[in-house]
Every structure is written in C-alpha cells, then in structure tokens.
GROMACS .gro file of C-alpha atoms in nm:
model
  315
    1UNK     CA    1  10.979   5.997  15.404
    2UNK     CA    2  10.662   6.010  15.198
    3UNK     CA    3  10.650   6.129  14.836
    4UNK     CA    4  10.330   6.175  14.636
    5UNK     CA    5  10.379   6.035  14.285
    6UNK     CA    6  10.167   6.017  13.970
    7UNK     CA    7  10.032   5.662  13.976
    8UNK     CA    8  10.142   5.579  13.621
    9UNK     CA    9  10.504   5.642  13.721
   10UNK     CA   10  10.470   5.370  13.984
   11UNK     CA   11  10.373   5.121  13.714
   12UNK     CA   12   9.997   5.137  13.760
   13UNK     CA   13   9.811   5.083  13.433
   14UNK     CA   14   9.588   5.387  13.450
   15UNK     CA   15   9.701   5.593  13.152
   16UNK     CA   16   9.432   5.700  12.905
   17UNK     CA   17   9.531   5.405  12.682
   18UNK     CA   18   9.541   5.155  12.969
   19UNK     CA   19   9.919   5.161  12.989
   20UNK     CA   20  10.171   5.299  13.238
   21UNK     CA   21  10.490   5.505  13.242
   22UNK     CA   22  10.685   5.315  13.507
   23UNK     CA   23  10.984   5.520  13.619
   24UNK     CA   24  11.245   5.289  13.767
   25UNK     CA   25  11.453   5.566  13.921
   26UNK     CA   26  11.151   5.661  14.131
   27UNK     CA   27  11.051   5.309  14.234
   28UNK     CA   28  11.387   5.131  14.244
   29UNK     CA   29  11.616   5.410  14.367
   30UNK     CA   30  11.406   5.658  14.565
   31UNK     CA   31  11.183   5.371  14.671
   32UNK     CA   32  11.459   5.245  14.901
   33UNK     CA   33  11.422   5.558  15.112
   34UNK     CA   34  11.059   5.661  15.070
   35UNK     CA   35  10.699   5.549  15.078
   36UNK     CA   36  10.481   5.658  14.788
   37UNK     CA   37  10.139   5.820  14.794
   38UNK     CA   38   9.987   5.762  14.446
   39UNK     CA   39   9.747   6.000  14.273
   40UNK     CA   40   9.573   6.033  13.938
   41UNK     CA   41   9.284   6.279  13.907
   42UNK     CA   42   9.223   6.184  13.543
   43UNK     CA   43   9.167   5.819  13.633
   44UNK     CA   44   8.924   5.921  13.907
   45UNK     CA   45   8.738   6.152  13.671
   46UNK     CA   46   8.716   5.946  13.354
   47UNK     CA   47   8.825   5.588  13.431
   48UNK     CA   48   9.071   5.376  13.231
   49UNK     CA   49   9.094   5.349  12.936
   50UNK     CA   50   8.950   5.686  12.838
   51UNK     CA   51   8.958   5.942  12.557
   52UNK     CA   52   9.259   6.172  12.578
   53UNK     CA   53   9.211   6.532  12.692
   54UNK     CA   54   9.381   6.864  12.636
   55UNK     CA   55   9.392   7.212  12.785
   56UNK     CA   56   9.209   7.476  12.581
   57UNK     CA   57   9.224   7.853  12.620
   58UNK     CA   58   8.915   8.040  12.509
   59UNK     CA   59   8.837   8.405  12.589
   60UNK     CA   60   9.124   8.410  12.842
   61UNK     CA   61   8.976   8.113  13.029
   62UNK     CA   62   9.143   7.772  13.059
   63UNK     CA   63   8.926   7.467  12.993
   64UNK     CA   64   8.972   7.089  12.982
   65UNK     CA   65   8.841   6.946  12.657
   66UNK     CA   66   8.791   6.592  12.527
   67UNK     CA   67   8.994   6.520  12.214
   68UNK     CA   68   8.723   6.274  12.105
   69UNK     CA   69   8.413   6.493  12.094
   70UNK     CA   70   8.538   6.834  12.219
   71UNK     CA   71   8.310   6.818  12.524
   72UNK     CA   72   8.390   7.037  12.825
   73UNK     CA   73   8.539   6.823  13.103
   74UNK     CA   74   8.670   7.107  13.317
   75UNK     CA   75   8.439   7.062  13.615
   76UNK     CA   76   8.488   6.686  13.640
   77UNK     CA   77   8.866   6.711  13.642
   78UNK     CA   78   8.856   7.004  13.883
   79UNK     CA   79   8.647   6.804  14.129
   80UNK     CA   80   8.868   6.494  14.124
   81UNK     CA   81   9.179   6.712  14.144
   82UNK     CA   82   9.035   6.868  14.460
   83UNK     CA   83   8.969   6.520  14.597
   84UNK     CA   84   9.325   6.405  14.526
   85UNK     CA   85   9.464   6.725  14.676
   86UNK     CA   86   9.264   6.666  14.992
   87UNK     CA   87   9.386   6.307  15.006
   88UNK     CA   88   9.758   6.380  14.976
   89UNK     CA   89   9.723   6.676  15.215
   90UNK     CA   90   9.655   6.425  15.492
   91UNK     CA   91  10.005   6.280  15.448
   92UNK     CA   92  10.331   6.422  15.589
   93UNK     CA   93  10.477   6.473  15.242
   94UNK     CA   94  10.839   6.555  15.167
   95UNK     CA   95  10.782   6.599  14.794
   96UNK     CA   96  10.572   6.539  14.483
   97UNK     CA   97  10.671   6.387  14.148
   98UNK     CA   98  10.437   6.455  13.855
   99UNK     CA   99  10.393   6.300  13.512
  100UNK     CA  100  10.529   6.541  13.254
  101UNK     CA  101  10.316   6.683  12.971
  102UNK     CA  102   9.992   6.568  13.134
  103UNK     CA  103   9.694   6.810  13.120
  104UNK     CA  104   9.641   6.732  13.488
  105UNK     CA  105   9.992   6.669  13.620
  106UNK     CA  106  10.235   6.840  13.385
  107UNK     CA  107  10.458   7.088  13.568
  108UNK     CA  108  10.504   7.368  13.319
  109UNK     CA  109  10.495   7.114  13.035
  110UNK     CA  110  10.122   7.071  12.961
  111UNK     CA  111  10.040   7.205  12.614
  112UNK     CA  112   9.768   7.469  12.592
  113UNK     CA  113   9.572   7.491  12.268
  114UNK     CA  114   9.365   7.766  12.110
  115UNK     CA  115   9.023   7.713  11.953
  116UNK     CA  116   9.184   7.715  11.609
  117UNK     CA  117   9.385   7.408  11.705
  118UNK     CA  118   9.721   7.578  11.737
  119UNK     CA  119   9.936   7.526  12.046
  120UNK     CA  120   9.966   7.851  12.243
  121UNK     CA  121  10.240   7.736  12.479
  122UNK     CA  122  10.287   7.527  12.791
  123UNK     CA  123  10.159   7.566  13.147
  124UNK     CA  124  10.100   7.367  13.464
  125UNK     CA  125   9.837   7.099  13.448
  126UNK     CA  126   9.519   7.143  13.652
  127UNK     CA  127   9.629   6.929  13.948
  128UNK     CA  128   9.992   7.044  13.942
  129UNK     CA  129   9.877   7.407  13.961
  130UNK     CA  130   9.663   7.324  14.265
  131UNK     CA  131   9.955   7.152  14.437
  132UNK     CA  132  10.190   7.445  14.377
  133UNK     CA  133   9.936   7.680  14.533
  134UNK     CA  134   9.863   7.448  14.827
  135UNK     CA  135  10.229   7.351  14.898
  136UNK     CA  136  10.445   7.649  14.792
  137UNK     CA  137  10.760   7.524  14.970
  138UNK     CA  138  10.727   7.151  14.903
  139UNK     CA  139  10.985   6.994  14.667
  140UNK     CA  140  10.813   6.923  14.335
  141UNK     CA  141  10.939   6.798  14.001
  142UNK     CA  142  10.817   6.605  13.698
  143UNK     CA  143  10.979   6.283  13.583
  144UNK     CA  144  11.074   6.425  13.242
  145UNK     CA  145  11.304   6.685  13.396
  146UNK     CA  146  11.452   6.424  13.629
  147UNK     CA  147  11.623   6.270  13.325
  148UNK     CA  148  11.866   6.563  13.350
  149UNK     CA  149  12.143   6.461  13.593
  150UNK     CA  150  12.187   6.812  13.734
  151UNK     CA  151  11.816   6.869  13.792
  152UNK     CA  152  11.780   6.521  13.939
  153UNK     CA  153  12.059   6.583  14.190
  154UNK     CA  154  11.918   6.924  14.285
  155UNK     CA  155  11.573   6.777  14.342
  156UNK     CA  156  11.693   6.481  14.547
  157UNK     CA  157  11.912   6.712  14.754
  158UNK     CA  158  11.607   6.929  14.817
  159UNK     CA  159  11.397   6.624  14.911
  160UNK     CA  160  11.638   6.504  15.176
  161UNK     CA  161  11.705   6.854  15.311
  162UNK     CA  162  11.331   6.918  15.340
  163UNK     CA  163  11.282   6.589  15.523
  164UNK     CA  164  11.578   6.665  15.751
  165UNK     CA  165  11.419   6.993  15.852
  166UNK     CA  166  11.084   6.827  15.917
  167UNK     CA  167  11.252   6.578  16.148
  168UNK     CA  168  11.448   6.858  16.314
  169UNK     CA  169  11.130   7.063  16.370
  170UNK     CA  170  10.948   6.763  16.517
  171UNK     CA  171  11.220   6.729  16.782
  172UNK     CA  172  11.115   7.061  16.948
  173UNK     CA  173  11.465   7.207  16.903
  174UNK     CA  174  11.638   7.457  17.128
  175UNK     CA  175  11.825   7.765  17.010
  176UNK     CA  176  12.153   7.578  17.041
  177UNK     CA  177  12.021   7.298  16.825
  178UNK     CA  178  11.908   7.550  16.564
  179UNK     CA  179  12.260   7.695  16.558
  180UNK     CA  180  12.403   7.346  16.500
  181UNK     CA  181  12.149   7.262  16.228
  182UNK     CA  182  12.238   7.583  16.045
  183UNK     CA  183  12.609   7.513  16.084
  184UNK     CA  184  12.581   7.163  15.941
  185UNK     CA  185  12.397   7.297  15.634
  186UNK     CA  186  12.626   7.595  15.573
  187UNK     CA  187  12.782   7.486  15.244
  188UNK     CA  188  12.467   7.324  15.109
  189UNK     CA  189  12.285   7.656  15.160
  190UNK     CA  190  12.570   7.854  15.005
  191UNK     CA  191  12.562   7.629  14.699
  192UNK     CA  192  12.194   7.713  14.664
  193UNK     CA  193  12.163   8.081  14.758
  194UNK     CA  194  12.438   8.283  14.929
  195UNK     CA  195  12.208   8.573  15.014
  196UNK     CA  196  11.948   8.351  15.179
  197UNK     CA  197  12.225   8.172  15.369
  198UNK     CA  198  12.333   8.505  15.518
  199UNK     CA  199  11.974   8.601  15.601
  200UNK     CA  200  11.929   8.268  15.779
  201UNK     CA  201  12.247   8.339  15.973
  202UNK     CA  202  12.093   8.664  16.098
  203UNK     CA  203  11.780   8.477  16.207
  204UNK     CA  204  11.993   8.228  16.402
  205UNK     CA  205  12.197   8.510  16.559
  206UNK     CA  206  11.868   8.658  16.686
  207UNK     CA  207  11.989   9.015  16.735
  208UNK     CA  208  11.630   9.129  16.802
  209UNK     CA  209  11.563   8.870  17.075
  210UNK     CA  210  11.277   8.688  16.904
  211UNK     CA  211  11.111   8.392  17.075
  212UNK     CA  212  11.232   8.049  16.966
  213UNK     CA  213  10.895   7.979  16.800
  214UNK     CA  214  10.920   8.292  16.586
  215UNK     CA  215  11.284   8.214  16.506
  216UNK     CA  216  11.196   7.864  16.392
  217UNK     CA  217  10.907   7.986  16.177
  218UNK     CA  218  11.127   8.244  16.005
  219UNK     CA  219  11.411   7.998  15.966
  220UNK     CA  220  11.184   7.729  15.821
  221UNK     CA  221  11.053   7.961  15.551
  222UNK     CA  222  11.402   8.080  15.459
  223UNK     CA  223  11.558   7.733  15.470
  224UNK     CA  224  11.290   7.569  15.255
  225UNK     CA  225  11.306   7.859  15.010
  226UNK     CA  226  11.685   7.832  14.986
  227UNK     CA  227  11.690   7.457  14.923
  228UNK     CA  228  11.435   7.503  14.643
  229UNK     CA  229  11.689   7.709  14.448
  230UNK     CA  230  11.879   7.530  14.174
  231UNK     CA  231  12.253   7.526  14.221
  232UNK     CA  232  12.492   7.596  13.934
  233UNK     CA  233  12.844   7.519  13.818
  234UNK     CA  234  12.961   7.862  13.934
  235UNK     CA  235  12.805   7.845  14.281
  236UNK     CA  236  12.922   7.488  14.331
  237UNK     CA  237  13.275   7.579  14.226
  238UNK     CA  238  13.279   7.867  14.475
  239UNK     CA  239  13.182   7.629  14.755
  240UNK     CA  240  13.447   7.378  14.647
  241UNK     CA  241  13.714   7.649  14.651
  242UNK     CA  242  13.598   7.755  14.996
  243UNK     CA  243  13.625   7.396  15.119
  244UNK     CA  244  13.973   7.365  14.968
  245UNK     CA  245  14.079   7.670  15.170
  246UNK     CA  246  14.049   7.469  15.491
  247UNK     CA  247  14.360   7.272  15.389
  248UNK     CA  248  14.586   7.554  15.274
  249UNK     CA  249  14.824   7.499  15.566
  250UNK     CA  250  14.815   7.118  15.544
  251UNK     CA  251  14.857   7.019  15.181
  252UNK     CA  252  15.180   6.981  14.996
  253UNK     CA  253  15.231   7.176  14.676
  254UNK     CA  254  15.144   6.870  14.469
  255UNK     CA  255  14.833   6.795  14.675
  256UNK     CA  256  14.710   7.152  14.630
  257UNK     CA  257  14.770   7.126  14.257
  258UNK     CA  258  14.571   6.803  14.233
  259UNK     CA  259  14.278   6.940  14.433
  260UNK     CA  260  14.251   7.264  14.238
  261UNK     CA  261  14.286   7.082  13.906
  262UNK     CA  262  13.993   6.861  14.007
  263UNK     CA  263  13.785   7.168  14.087
  264UNK     CA  264  13.879   7.334  13.756
  265UNK     CA  265  13.809   7.019  13.559
  266UNK     CA  266  13.467   6.994  13.720
  267UNK     CA  267  13.393   7.359  13.634
  268UNK     CA  268  13.499   7.286  13.274
  269UNK     CA  269  13.263   6.985  13.265
  270UNK     CA  270  13.549   6.738  13.216
  271UNK     CA  271  13.497   6.529  13.529
  272UNK     CA  272  13.193   6.464  13.752
  273UNK     CA  273  13.129   6.647  14.078
  274UNK     CA  274  13.207   6.337  14.284
  275UNK     CA  275  13.579   6.366  14.200
  276UNK     CA  276  13.663   6.699  14.373
  277UNK     CA  277  13.420   6.616  14.655
  278UNK     CA  278  13.589   6.280  14.717
  279UNK     CA  279  13.928   6.449  14.722
  280UNK     CA  280  13.805   6.705  14.975
  281UNK     CA  281  13.647   6.432  15.190
  282UNK     CA  282  13.973   6.236  15.177
  283UNK     CA  283  14.174   6.534  15.299
  284UNK     CA  284  13.914   6.611  15.565
  285UNK     CA  285  13.959   6.259  15.701
  286UNK     CA  286  14.337   6.268  15.671
  287UNK     CA  287  14.364   6.594  15.864
  288UNK     CA  288  14.073   6.511  16.098
  289UNK     CA  289  13.867   6.817  16.007
  290UNK     CA  290  13.548   6.729  16.192
  291UNK     CA  291  13.377   7.052  16.086
  292UNK     CA  292  13.396   6.957  15.718
  293UNK     CA  293  13.322   6.589  15.771
  294UNK     CA  294  12.991   6.683  15.933
  295UNK     CA  295  12.884   6.915  15.653
  296UNK     CA  296  12.565   6.802  15.480
  297UNK     CA  297  12.698   6.928  15.147
  298UNK     CA  298  12.952   6.645  15.135
  299UNK     CA  299  12.679   6.384  15.172
  300UNK     CA  300  12.333   6.540  15.127
  301UNK     CA  301  12.158   6.207  15.057
  302UNK     CA  302  12.246   5.835  15.073
  303UNK     CA  303  12.563   5.766  14.877
  304UNK     CA  304  12.407   5.460  14.714
  305UNK     CA  305  12.202   5.695  14.494
  306UNK     CA  306  12.538   5.789  14.332
  307UNK     CA  307  12.390   6.095  14.162
  308UNK     CA  308  12.708   6.300  14.169
  309UNK     CA  309  12.890   6.039  13.966
  310UNK     CA  310  12.690   6.158  13.664
  311UNK     CA  311  12.711   6.532  13.715
  312UNK     CA  312  12.960   6.675  13.470
  313UNK     CA  313  12.742   6.959  13.340
  314UNK     CA  314  12.526   7.229  13.491
  315UNK     CA  315  12.275   7.494  13.403
   0.00000   0.00000   0.00000
C-alpha cells in the first residue's frame, strides 16, 4: 500500500534548520509493507534551511507569519500546500502520516498565536487541514501521537483495514463476497463501533433491494467511518468476552478460569492485549473453530509488527 509521509520523518534533511526527524517505526516497520509518498509544502515554499514560521490569528483570520521578520507568508504556503495536495491525490493512498506541531503538517498540534505573542491554542496545520477536507475517510495520524501504543495500534489497524477494503472493491465483488467480507470483519468492527457494525449489517442484508453498486457505496462509507473510530479497553473487553463464549461447551473449568483471568487482567492493564488474544487463538485452533480463525480481529495486520505486545493501557 502507499502512505503519504512528511519528508522529514523519512530522514530527508529538509527541516527549517536543515535537519530531519527520522521516524524509524515508519521507515523500518511500516516500510516493510508500504511505499512512501513524501511531501513537504514548507520546503517547496521557502527552501532549506529557512526561517521558522508560525500560525497567527488576527481579526478571526489565520495567517502564516515568519518568526524572523513577521512577514506574511500565507499565500506562498497555501500555494505549495495546494501543489502537494494535488501531487499526493494522484496516488492510491491508504493513509497519511504528518509531522506533529508543524504549522503546515501538525494534526491538531500546531500552535496558534495572537498578535500579542500569546499562544491561543492548537489547530491543524495548513496542509493537514487541506488533507482532512480532501480525504475525509483516509487514515491520518501524526508521528507524535504514534508514540502512544494504543493509538499506534488503532492507526495501523485502520491502515490495513482501509487497504483491505480498497483491494476488495477493486475485485468487483458480488453480493455474496460482500457478505463474506462483512463476516470476516465482524469483531474488528464491533471493537470500533457497535452501532455502525449493526448498520453495516443492515446494508449487507439489503432489505430494500438496492443495486450492488449502491450497496457497495453505502457499505464503503460506513466501513471506513467505523474503522476510523478509536477502540477502547471496554469495547475490546466486550469483544474478547464474546469470543470466549464460543468455547463455553469445550473448555474445562480450569481453562475457562485461565481465559477469563487473562481478559480481566487485560482490562485492568496488568497484561498486554496479545495474551488473551493468543489464548483465544490457541483454543480456536484446538477446537477447529474456522469462523474465529478467519476473523480479521485476531490478526488485523502482519504479526511481525507486534503492536499488541505493548498494549496494556487504553484511552
């Protein structure tokens, strides 16, 4: 899949000071499964090295100002941001990763100043705001937030689910194939948004006899919206308990105790998510439960990323 990434995160020396902010998780881990489409509207606008810039609010308008001489650089950055947006729009993107705190690329983390020099708050950078408007359903995150294990796992899960749907859509699927796709993603969707999962089920059931093209369009919007939701300890625990219910007639008393203690310990942030999931996968193999073994939730992305080994806390 292709992911658009702030160039400095890929190790390119195009920061305002001539440096970079190489993010090794992006290049070394995600890089095994993705091609990168670099962007940097600030470099295009002002070159490297360059004076730093900031966002300024004056009379309810947002401007881009040079920190060196307070000149208005709004138009120049707007133009190069439009150029970069046009460039990445030509790619079949599965996601975007921005540089945090940047006046151009910060995603809710770019500081906004008032004319008196005080910081008013934080907003999206110029380019990030354009991307969110242009690609409302595309997975997007900034590298600063990806330091959080829970947010990182949610984002990577969204990336791979988005890419899976794009591949599914490109295959010109039938109604039966849509039913199977929905079935395979049942527990992943429930861990994200139970209500949207049920709404998607109604779309698949097609009680109003919609054409397959209309069904797919409705399903795509709902699916991509659902996978953009952040999961939580509570929602994940509910899914784990549901999965455990598939073995209620198979497990011994001791096995049931072990499984439910793993789920409780995860919910109490004592052990990582991989522990109860591995136990469930083990039982699914032991009792040949093909339905569970095929569920995307058990393996939503390549296991070598090992993200769930670090998840012992949620939001």
